[in-house]
Structures are given as structure tokens and as C-alpha cells.
């Protein structure tokens, strides 16, 4: 006998047919209460997002100003300013998609928890990019042009229009989640790479540190989109996924060529185009499909810099830092210690806690804490021009 479904789900199956029914998108009468968790893999992504929380006040931009004025060439400043102009607008577009579509499409509490936290961190990204432009660009007219890049910079406008069309699309959730995996995976990839290129050269430490944090967040968001896609019953055809990805690659190539009008040392349009194709292939594989371009990563230093931060935590908080206590509720397999899965009544009477011996062994393995001096008071100065931490 088939398992009983809630009346709303059964009605939906009857309405759309068994083949088209999508459990992940079904109406959920339990959506207002977080526990118990149905999909531990989705919950783990939410906990990873919480563990990686940061704020714009943690990034010191004061060392960047002399670098921007005296160590970057005119062409390099043009390149980076266009990258920041796209970023300043892009997070607002992602926010609109989450609020207007995805939060309504998916009624799983754990998925909504992730999307809710993504909305919060996208706001921090938007604040950070606005602070970067406000700090580096002193000409008022140029600053206004870059803040309004989706109207004033054609290559940025095309990227924004592509994403906005998908927000308003009547296409399936599967199509739209693949499209926004492209936004956060492909549209951001070239821009992240350009800022890591500055890090490789020892330039703009504030910008490059914020890039570590933001690229880590966006990587998590893209991976979450791939996870939800993998959980869909009704996936897209190979040809349809490739068409969406190829369209995004073409638009990103155009943006790179516009932002990079001349070849720079170690960075040019051809290399960036190849890198975008490499990232697109990696996204296709994450979505369960084969490669389209079959190219190698032209920037071997990207593998070292962007995938795993290696800075000592006590020297500087790194982009892969996590709040350890947040992840302590998950074990190594992604299962949940303090939350039972739906239907697992036996687990309701148990709570897994580490033994004293395990706790002692874990504590002994931790590195010694450094000597900490009394910190100076944090003075937040707010003016009409910018917000800085001193």
C-alpha cells in the first residue's frame, strides 16, 4: 500500500499527475515550525551558512587607498571599478529572486532557513561593495555612474537583465534554480578571479579579504542550488541545462571583454574567457551533467587562493573561518545530534552528547590561545559619505 500523504499533497498529485509532482515544492502544512528536519543535507547547509557569518565592520579598507591611488594603473582601476559596479547591483538582484520567488516556491522550513540567512548575508555583501566603491571612487559623477551600473554600463545591464528575466520567468523551478546557480557560479566567477589576481600580487588587502569572505559565501549558495536541484524528481534534459549554462557563459565573456579593454600583466580577455569556461564545466558536473568546454584552469593560483584559505587565524581571520560552536550539532556524516528526522520516533528519547573522554581529547588537541592584550575601543564614525571602522 502506498504511503499516505497529507491531503494537500495528495490533491496536488491529482492535479498535476504523478509524473510531474515535485515533493520538494509541495505545500507543507508544517512549514511554520522548524523541527523535526526532513532533509538533514539541507539543514547542514543552513548551519554552514550560520557558522560563516561576518560583517562589513570586520574589513579594514584603510590600507587600500594608497594602493588604489599609487600602485594600480589606470587600466587596472578601470577593470576593478567595473567589477565592483556589477557586484554592487548583483546582490540586490539575488535578493529579489529569493524574496519574490524561491522563498515562495519552497516550503521546507530548513530550505527557507537557508534562504532567509542568504538574504541577510547578501545584504552584507551589498553593503561591503557599496563601501568599497565609496572608498575608492572620489569623483561624484563616476561614483553615481558605477552605483547605477545596471542603467549606465551596457555589459553590466545585460547580466542584470538576464537574471531579472529569470526572476520573472514562468519556467519551471528546475530551470530557474539552474539559472541562478549560473548567476552565483558563472557571473561572479570572473569578477572573483580578478580580485584574487590582485591578492596574488600583494595589492588591496581590504578588498581581497572581503573577496575571500564573499566568494566563500557565494560558493556555498551555488552549492546549495546544486543540492536542491539534485533533490528534484523532475530534472531538466541535458540539452536544456547546457543551453542555460552556455547563455550565461556568453554574457559573462562579453562583460569580461568590456571590463578588460587591454591586456594586463597575467590577466587578459582570452585567459578570463577560458577560466569562465572552466568554471562552467565545474558547475555542469555539480548539476550531474558532462563538461561542455573541456578546458583547463588557466590560473593555477586560483586553486590555491580561492578554494581554501590558509592564513593563520590568530594572525588574521581568514575566509574559511567558521564559528565552531555552530557546527558542533552536526556529526561527521552531516546528521543532526539534537534534531530527529521526521518519522524517527525512537530518536526522540535520545540526545547524543559527547562523552567526557571525547571532550577532554578534543580540548587537548586545540592549539594554545595567544596572549591577548586589552583591545582598543571600537569607534564607529558615521558621516554622510561613508562608514569606517577605526
Coordinates of C-alpha atoms in Angstrom, one line a residue:
X1 CA 0.0 0.0 0.0
X2 CA 1.4 3.4 -0.9
X3 CA 2.3 5.8 1.9
X4 CA -0.3 8.2 3.0
X5 CA 0.3 11.8 2.0
X6 CA -1.2 15.0 3.6
X7 CA -4.4 15.9 1.8
X8 CA -2.8 19.0 0.2
X9 CA 0.0 16.9 -1.2
X10 CA -2.4 14.2 -2.5
X11 CA -4.6 16.9 -4.1
X12 CA -1.5 18.3 -5.8
X13 CA -0.5 14.9 -7.2
X14 CA -4.0 14.5 -8.5
X15 CA -3.9 18.0 -10.1
X16 CA -0.6 17.7 -11.9
X17 CA -0.2 14.0 -12.2
X18 CA 2.2 11.6 -10.5
X19 CA 5.0 12.1 -13.1
X20 CA 5.0 15.9 -12.6
X21 CA 4.5 16.0 -8.8
X22 CA 7.5 17.6 -7.1
X23 CA 7.8 16.7 -3.4
X24 CA 10.4 19.4 -2.7
X25 CA 7.9 22.0 -3.8
X26 CA 4.8 20.5 -2.2
X27 CA 2.6 22.6 0.0
X28 CA 3.8 22.0 3.6
X29 CA 1.3 22.5 6.5
X30 CA 4.3 22.1 8.9
X31 CA 6.3 24.9 7.4
X32 CA 5.8 27.3 10.3
X33 CA 7.8 25.1 12.8
X34 CA 11.5 24.3 12.2
X35 CA 11.7 20.8 13.8
X36 CA 11.7 17.9 13.0
X37 CA 14.0 18.1 10.0
X38 CA 13.1 16.3 6.8
X39 CA 16.3 16.8 4.8
X40 CA 19.5 16.8 7.0
X41 CA 21.6 17.7 4.0
X42 CA 19.7 21.0 3.6
X43 CA 19.9 21.7 7.3
X44 CA 23.7 21.2 7.2
X45 CA 24.0 23.8 4.6
X46 CA 22.0 26.2 6.8
X47 CA 24.3 25.5 9.7
X48 CA 27.3 26.1 7.5
X49 CA 25.9 29.5 6.4
X50 CA 25.3 30.5 10.1
X51 CA 28.8 29.4 11.0
X52 CA 30.4 31.6 8.3
X53 CA 28.6 34.8 9.3
X54 CA 30.6 38.0 9.2
X55 CA 30.0 41.8 9.0
X56 CA 31.4 44.7 6.9
X57 CA 33.0 46.2 10.0
X58 CA 35.5 43.3 10.1
X59 CA 37.1 44.5 6.9
X60 CA 39.8 47.3 7.2
X61 CA 39.9 49.3 3.9
X62 CA 42.4 52.0 5.1
X63 CA 45.5 50.3 3.6
X64 CA 43.7 50.1 0.2
X65 CA 43.5 53.8 -0.5
X66 CA 47.3 54.4 -1.3
X67 CA 47.3 51.1 -3.3
X68 CA 44.4 52.4 -5.4
X69 CA 45.9 55.8 -5.9
X70 CA 49.6 54.9 -6.5
X71 CA 50.1 51.2 -7.2
X72 CA 47.3 50.4 -9.6
X73 CA 47.5 51.6 -13.2
X74 CA 44.6 53.4 -14.9
X75 CA 43.6 50.3 -16.8
X76 CA 43.6 48.2 -13.6
X77 CA 41.4 50.8 -11.8
X78 CA 39.0 50.7 -14.8
X79 CA 38.9 46.9 -14.6
X80 CA 38.3 46.7 -10.8
X81 CA 35.8 49.5 -10.7
X82 CA 33.6 47.8 -13.4
X83 CA 33.8 44.5 -11.4
X84 CA 32.7 46.3 -8.2
X85 CA 29.9 48.1 -10.2
X86 CA 28.5 44.7 -11.2
X87 CA 28.8 43.3 -7.7
X88 CA 27.1 46.4 -6.1
X89 CA 24.0 45.7 -8.1
X90 CA 24.1 41.9 -8.4
X91 CA 23.4 41.1 -4.7
X92 CA 20.2 43.1 -4.9
X93 CA 19.0 41.1 -7.8
X94 CA 19.8 37.8 -6.0
X95 CA 17.8 39.2 -3.0
X96 CA 14.8 40.0 -5.2
X97 CA 14.8 36.4 -6.6
X98 CA 15.0 34.9 -3.1
X99 CA 12.2 37.1 -1.7
X100 CA 9.9 37.1 -4.7
X101 CA 10.3 33.6 -6.0
X102 CA 12.4 30.9 -4.2
X103 CA 11.0 31.6 -0.6
X104 CA 7.5 31.1 -2.1
X105 CA 8.4 28.1 -4.3
X106 CA 10.0 26.0 -1.5
X107 CA 8.0 25.5 1.8
X108 CA 10.5 23.2 3.6
X109 CA 11.5 25.0 6.8
X110 CA 15.1 24.0 6.6
X111 CA 15.4 25.3 3.0
X112 CA 13.6 28.6 4.0
X113 CA 16.1 28.9 6.9
X114 CA 19.0 28.8 4.4
X115 CA 17.3 31.3 2.1
X116 CA 16.5 33.6 5.0
X117 CA 20.1 33.6 6.1
X118 CA 21.3 34.0 2.5
X119 CA 19.1 37.2 2.3
X120 CA 20.9 38.5 5.4
X121 CA 24.4 37.8 4.1
X122 CA 23.5 39.2 0.6
X123 CA 22.7 42.4 2.3
X124 CA 26.1 42.4 4.0
X125 CA 27.7 41.8 0.6
X126 CA 25.8 44.7 -0.9
X127 CA 26.9 46.9 2.0
X128 CA 30.5 45.8 1.5
X129 CA 30.6 46.6 -2.2
X130 CA 29.0 49.9 -1.7
X131 CA 31.6 50.8 0.9
X132 CA 34.4 49.7 -1.5
X133 CA 33.1 51.9 -4.3
X134 CA 32.5 54.8 -1.8
X135 CA 36.1 54.4 -0.5
X136 CA 37.9 54.1 -3.8
X137 CA 36.0 56.3 -6.2
X138 CA 36.2 60.0 -5.3
X139 CA 34.7 61.7 -8.4
X140 CA 30.9 62.1 -7.6
X141 CA 29.8 61.7 -11.2
X142 CA 31.8 58.5 -11.7
X143 CA 30.6 57.1 -8.4
X144 CA 27.0 57.7 -9.4
X145 CA 27.6 56.1 -12.8
X146 CA 29.0 53.0 -11.1
X147 CA 26.3 52.8 -8.4
X148 CA 23.8 52.8 -11.3
X149 CA 25.7 50.4 -13.5
X150 CA 22.6 48.4 -14.4
X151 CA 21.4 51.5 -16.3
X152 CA 24.7 53.1 -17.3
X153 CA 27.2 50.3 -18.1
X154 CA 25.8 48.1 -21.0
X155 CA 27.7 44.9 -20.2
X156 CA 26.5 45.1 -16.6
X157 CA 23.0 45.8 -17.8
X158 CA 23.0 42.7 -19.9
X159 CA 24.0 40.5 -17.0
X160 CA 21.3 42.1 -14.8
X161 CA 18.6 41.8 -17.5
X162 CA 19.4 38.1 -17.9
X163 CA 19.0 37.5 -14.2
X164 CA 15.8 39.7 -14.0
X165 CA 14.2 37.8 -16.9
X166 CA 14.7 34.6 -14.9
X167 CA 13.1 36.1 -11.8
X168 CA 10.0 37.0 -13.9
X169 CA 10.1 33.7 -15.9
X170 CA 7.1 31.4 -16.0
X171 CA 9.6 28.5 -16.4
X172 CA 9.9 25.6 -14.0
X173 CA 11.7 25.8 -10.6
X174 CA 14.3 23.5 -12.1
X175 CA 15.1 25.9 -14.9
X176 CA 15.2 28.9 -12.5
X177 CA 17.4 27.3 -9.9
X178 CA 19.9 26.3 -12.6
X179 CA 19.8 29.9 -14.0
X180 CA 20.6 31.3 -10.5
X181 CA 23.3 28.7 -10.0
X182 CA 24.8 30.3 -13.1
X183 CA 24.4 33.8 -11.7
X184 CA 26.3 32.9 -8.5
X185 CA 28.6 30.4 -10.1
X186 CA 29.4 31.9 -13.5
X187 CA 28.5 35.6 -13.4
X188 CA 30.5 36.0 -10.2
X189 CA 33.5 33.8 -11.2
X190 CA 35.4 36.2 -13.5
X191 CA 34.9 39.0 -11.0
X192 CA 36.2 37.0 -8.1
X193 CA 39.1 35.8 -10.1
X194 CA 40.1 39.4 -11.0
X195 CA 40.3 40.4 -7.3
X196 CA 42.2 37.2 -6.4
X197 CA 44.6 38.3 -9.1
X198 CA 45.3 41.4 -7.0
X199 CA 45.8 39.3 -3.9
X200 CA 48.4 37.2 -5.8
X201 CA 50.3 40.5 -6.4
X202 CA 50.0 41.6 -2.7
X203 CA 47.7 44.5 -3.5
X204 CA 44.5 45.9 -1.9
X205 CA 44.4 43.8 1.3
X206 CA 40.9 45.1 2.4
X207 CA 39.3 44.4 -1.0
X208 CA 41.0 40.9 -1.3
X209 CA 40.0 39.9 2.2
X210 CA 36.4 40.9 1.6
X211 CA 36.6 38.9 -1.6
X212 CA 37.7 35.8 0.3
X213 CA 34.7 36.1 2.5
X214 CA 32.2 36.8 -0.2
X215 CA 33.4 34.2 -2.7
X216 CA 33.2 31.6 0.1
X217 CA 29.6 32.6 0.7
X218 CA 28.6 32.6 -3.0
X219 CA 30.3 29.2 -3.4
X220 CA 28.1 27.9 -0.6
X221 CA 25.0 29.5 -2.2
X222 CA 25.8 27.9 -5.6
X223 CA 26.4 24.5 -4.0
X224 CA 23.1 24.8 -2.2
X225 CA 21.3 25.4 -5.6
X226 CA 23.0 22.3 -6.9
X227 CA 21.9 20.3 -3.8
X228 CA 18.3 21.4 -4.3
X229 CA 18.4 20.5 -8.0
X230 CA 19.8 17.1 -7.1
X231 CA 16.8 16.5 -4.8
X232 CA 14.2 17.4 -7.6
X233 CA 12.3 14.5 -9.0
X234 CA 11.7 16.3 -12.3
X235 CA 15.1 17.4 -13.6
X236 CA 15.9 19.1 -16.9
X237 CA 17.2 17.5 -20.0
X238 CA 21.0 17.6 -20.7
X239 CA 20.3 19.9 -23.7
X240 CA 18.2 22.4 -21.6
X241 CA 20.8 22.6 -18.8
X242 CA 23.6 23.2 -21.4
X243 CA 21.6 25.9 -23.2
X244 CA 21.1 27.8 -19.9
X245 CA 24.8 27.5 -19.0
X246 CA 26.0 28.4 -22.5
X247 CA 23.9 31.5 -22.5
X248 CA 25.4 32.6 -19.2
X249 CA 28.9 32.0 -20.4
X250 CA 28.4 34.1 -23.5
X251 CA 27.1 37.1 -21.4
X252 CA 30.0 36.7 -18.9
X253 CA 32.6 36.7 -21.7
X254 CA 31.1 39.9 -23.1
X255 CA 31.3 41.5 -19.6
X256 CA 35.0 40.5 -19.2
X257 CA 36.0 41.9 -22.6
X258 CA 34.3 45.2 -21.8
X259 CA 35.9 45.4 -18.3
X260 CA 39.3 44.4 -19.7
X261 CA 39.8 46.6 -22.8
X262 CA 43.5 46.0 -22.8
X263 CA 45.7 43.1 -21.7
X264 CA 47.2 43.4 -18.2
X265 CA 50.2 41.6 -16.8
X266 CA 49.0 38.0 -16.1
X267 CA 45.4 38.8 -17.0
X268 CA 43.6 39.3 -20.3
X269 CA 40.3 38.6 -22.0
X270 CA 41.3 35.2 -23.5
X271 CA 42.6 33.8 -20.2
X272 CA 39.5 35.1 -18.4
X273 CA 37.2 33.6 -21.1
X274 CA 38.9 30.2 -20.6
X275 CA 38.6 30.5 -16.8
X276 CA 34.9 31.2 -17.2
X277 CA 34.5 28.1 -19.4
X278 CA 36.4 26.0 -16.8
X279 CA 34.1 27.2 -14.0
X280 CA 31.0 26.5 -16.3
X281 CA 32.3 22.9 -16.7
X282 CA 32.6 22.5 -13.0
X283 CA 29.1 23.8 -12.5
X284 CA 27.7 21.4 -15.1
X285 CA 29.4 18.5 -13.2
X286 CA 27.9 19.7 -9.9
X287 CA 24.5 19.6 -11.6
X288 CA 25.1 16.0 -12.7
X289 CA 26.0 16.7 -16.3
X290 CA 29.0 16.3 -18.5
X291 CA 31.5 19.0 -19.4
X292 CA 30.8 21.3 -22.3
X293 CA 34.2 23.0 -22.9
X294 CA 36.8 20.6 -21.6
X295 CA 39.4 23.3 -20.8
X296 CA 41.9 23.5 -18.0
X297 CA 42.1 26.2 -15.4
X298 CA 44.5 28.9 -16.9
X299 CA 45.1 30.4 -13.4
X300 CA 46.7 27.7 -11.3
X301 CA 47.0 30.2 -8.4
X302 CA 43.2 30.3 -8.2
X303 CA 43.1 26.7 -6.9
X304 CA 45.4 27.7 -4.1
X305 CA 43.9 31.0 -3.1
X306 CA 40.1 30.7 -3.6
X307 CA 39.3 27.1 -2.6
X308 CA 40.9 27.0 0.8
X309 CA 42.2 30.0 2.8
X310 CA 45.4 29.1 4.7
X311 CA 46.1 32.2 6.8
X312 CA 46.7 31.5 10.5
X313 CA 43.6 32.5 12.4
X314 CA 45.5 34.3 15.1
X315 CA 47.3 36.4 12.5
X316 CA 44.1 37.3 10.6
X317 CA 40.6 35.9 10.4
X318 CA 40.5 34.0 7.1
X319 CA 37.8 33.5 4.5
X320 CA 37.3 29.8 5.6
X321 CA 36.9 30.7 9.3
X322 CA 33.7 29.2 10.9
X323 CA 32.1 29.7 14.2
X324 CA 33.0 26.3 15.6
X325 CA 30.1 26.1 18.1
X326 CA 27.5 26.4 15.4
X327 CA 28.7 23.2 13.6
X328 CA 29.0 21.2 16.8
X329 CA 25.4 20.0 16.5
X330 CA 26.4 18.1 13.3
X331 CA 28.5 14.9 13.2
X332 CA 30.9 14.0 10.5
X333 CA 28.2 12.5 8.3
X334 CA 26.0 15.6 8.3
X335 CA 23.5 14.0 10.6
X336 CA 21.9 16.1 13.4
X337 CA 22.6 15.4 17.0
X338 CA 19.8 17.4 18.6
X339 CA 17.1 17.2 15.9
X340 CA 15.5 13.9 14.9
X341 CA 14.4 13.3 11.3
X342 CA 10.7 13.2 10.6
X343 CA 9.2 9.7 11.4
X344 CA 12.1 8.7 13.6
X345 CA 10.2 8.4 16.8
X346 CA 12.9 6.3 18.5
X347 CA 15.4 9.2 18.4
X348 CA 13.0 11.5 20.2
X349 CA 14.0 9.9 23.5
X350 CA 17.7 10.1 22.9
X351 CA 20.1 13.1 22.8
X352 CA 23.6 12.4 21.5
X353 CA 26.2 14.1 23.7
X354 CA 30.0 13.8 23.6
X355 CA 31.5 11.7 26.4
X356 CA 33.8 13.4 28.9
X357 CA 36.7 11.5 27.5
X358 CA 35.9 12.7 24.0
X359 CA 35.5 16.2 25.2
X360 CA 38.9 16.1 27.0
X361 CA 40.6 14.7 24.0
X362 CA 39.1 17.4 21.8
X363 CA 40.2 20.1 24.2
X364 CA 43.8 18.7 24.4
X365 CA 44.1 18.8 20.6
X366 CA 43.3 22.5 20.4
X367 CA 46.2 25.0 19.9
X368 CA 47.1 27.2 22.9
X369 CA 45.5 30.5 22.9
X370 CA 47.7 33.5 22.2
X371 CA 48.3 36.2 24.8
X372 CA 45.6 38.8 24.3
X373 CA 46.0 42.4 25.2
X374 CA 43.2 44.7 26.1
X375 CA 41.6 45.8 22.8
X376 CA 41.2 49.5 22.0
X377 CA 37.6 50.8 22.0
X378 CA 35.9 50.4 18.7
X379 CA 34.9 53.8 17.3
X380 CA 32.3 53.7 14.5
X381 CA 32.3 57.1 12.7
X382 CA 29.3 57.7 10.6
X383 CA 29.3 60.5 8.1
X384 CA 27.3 61.4 5.0
X385 CA 30.0 60.0 2.8
X386 CA 30.9 56.6 4.3
X387 CA 31.1 54.4 7.3
X388 CA 34.5 53.4 8.6
X389 CA 35.9 51.5 11.5
X390 CA 38.9 52.9 13.2

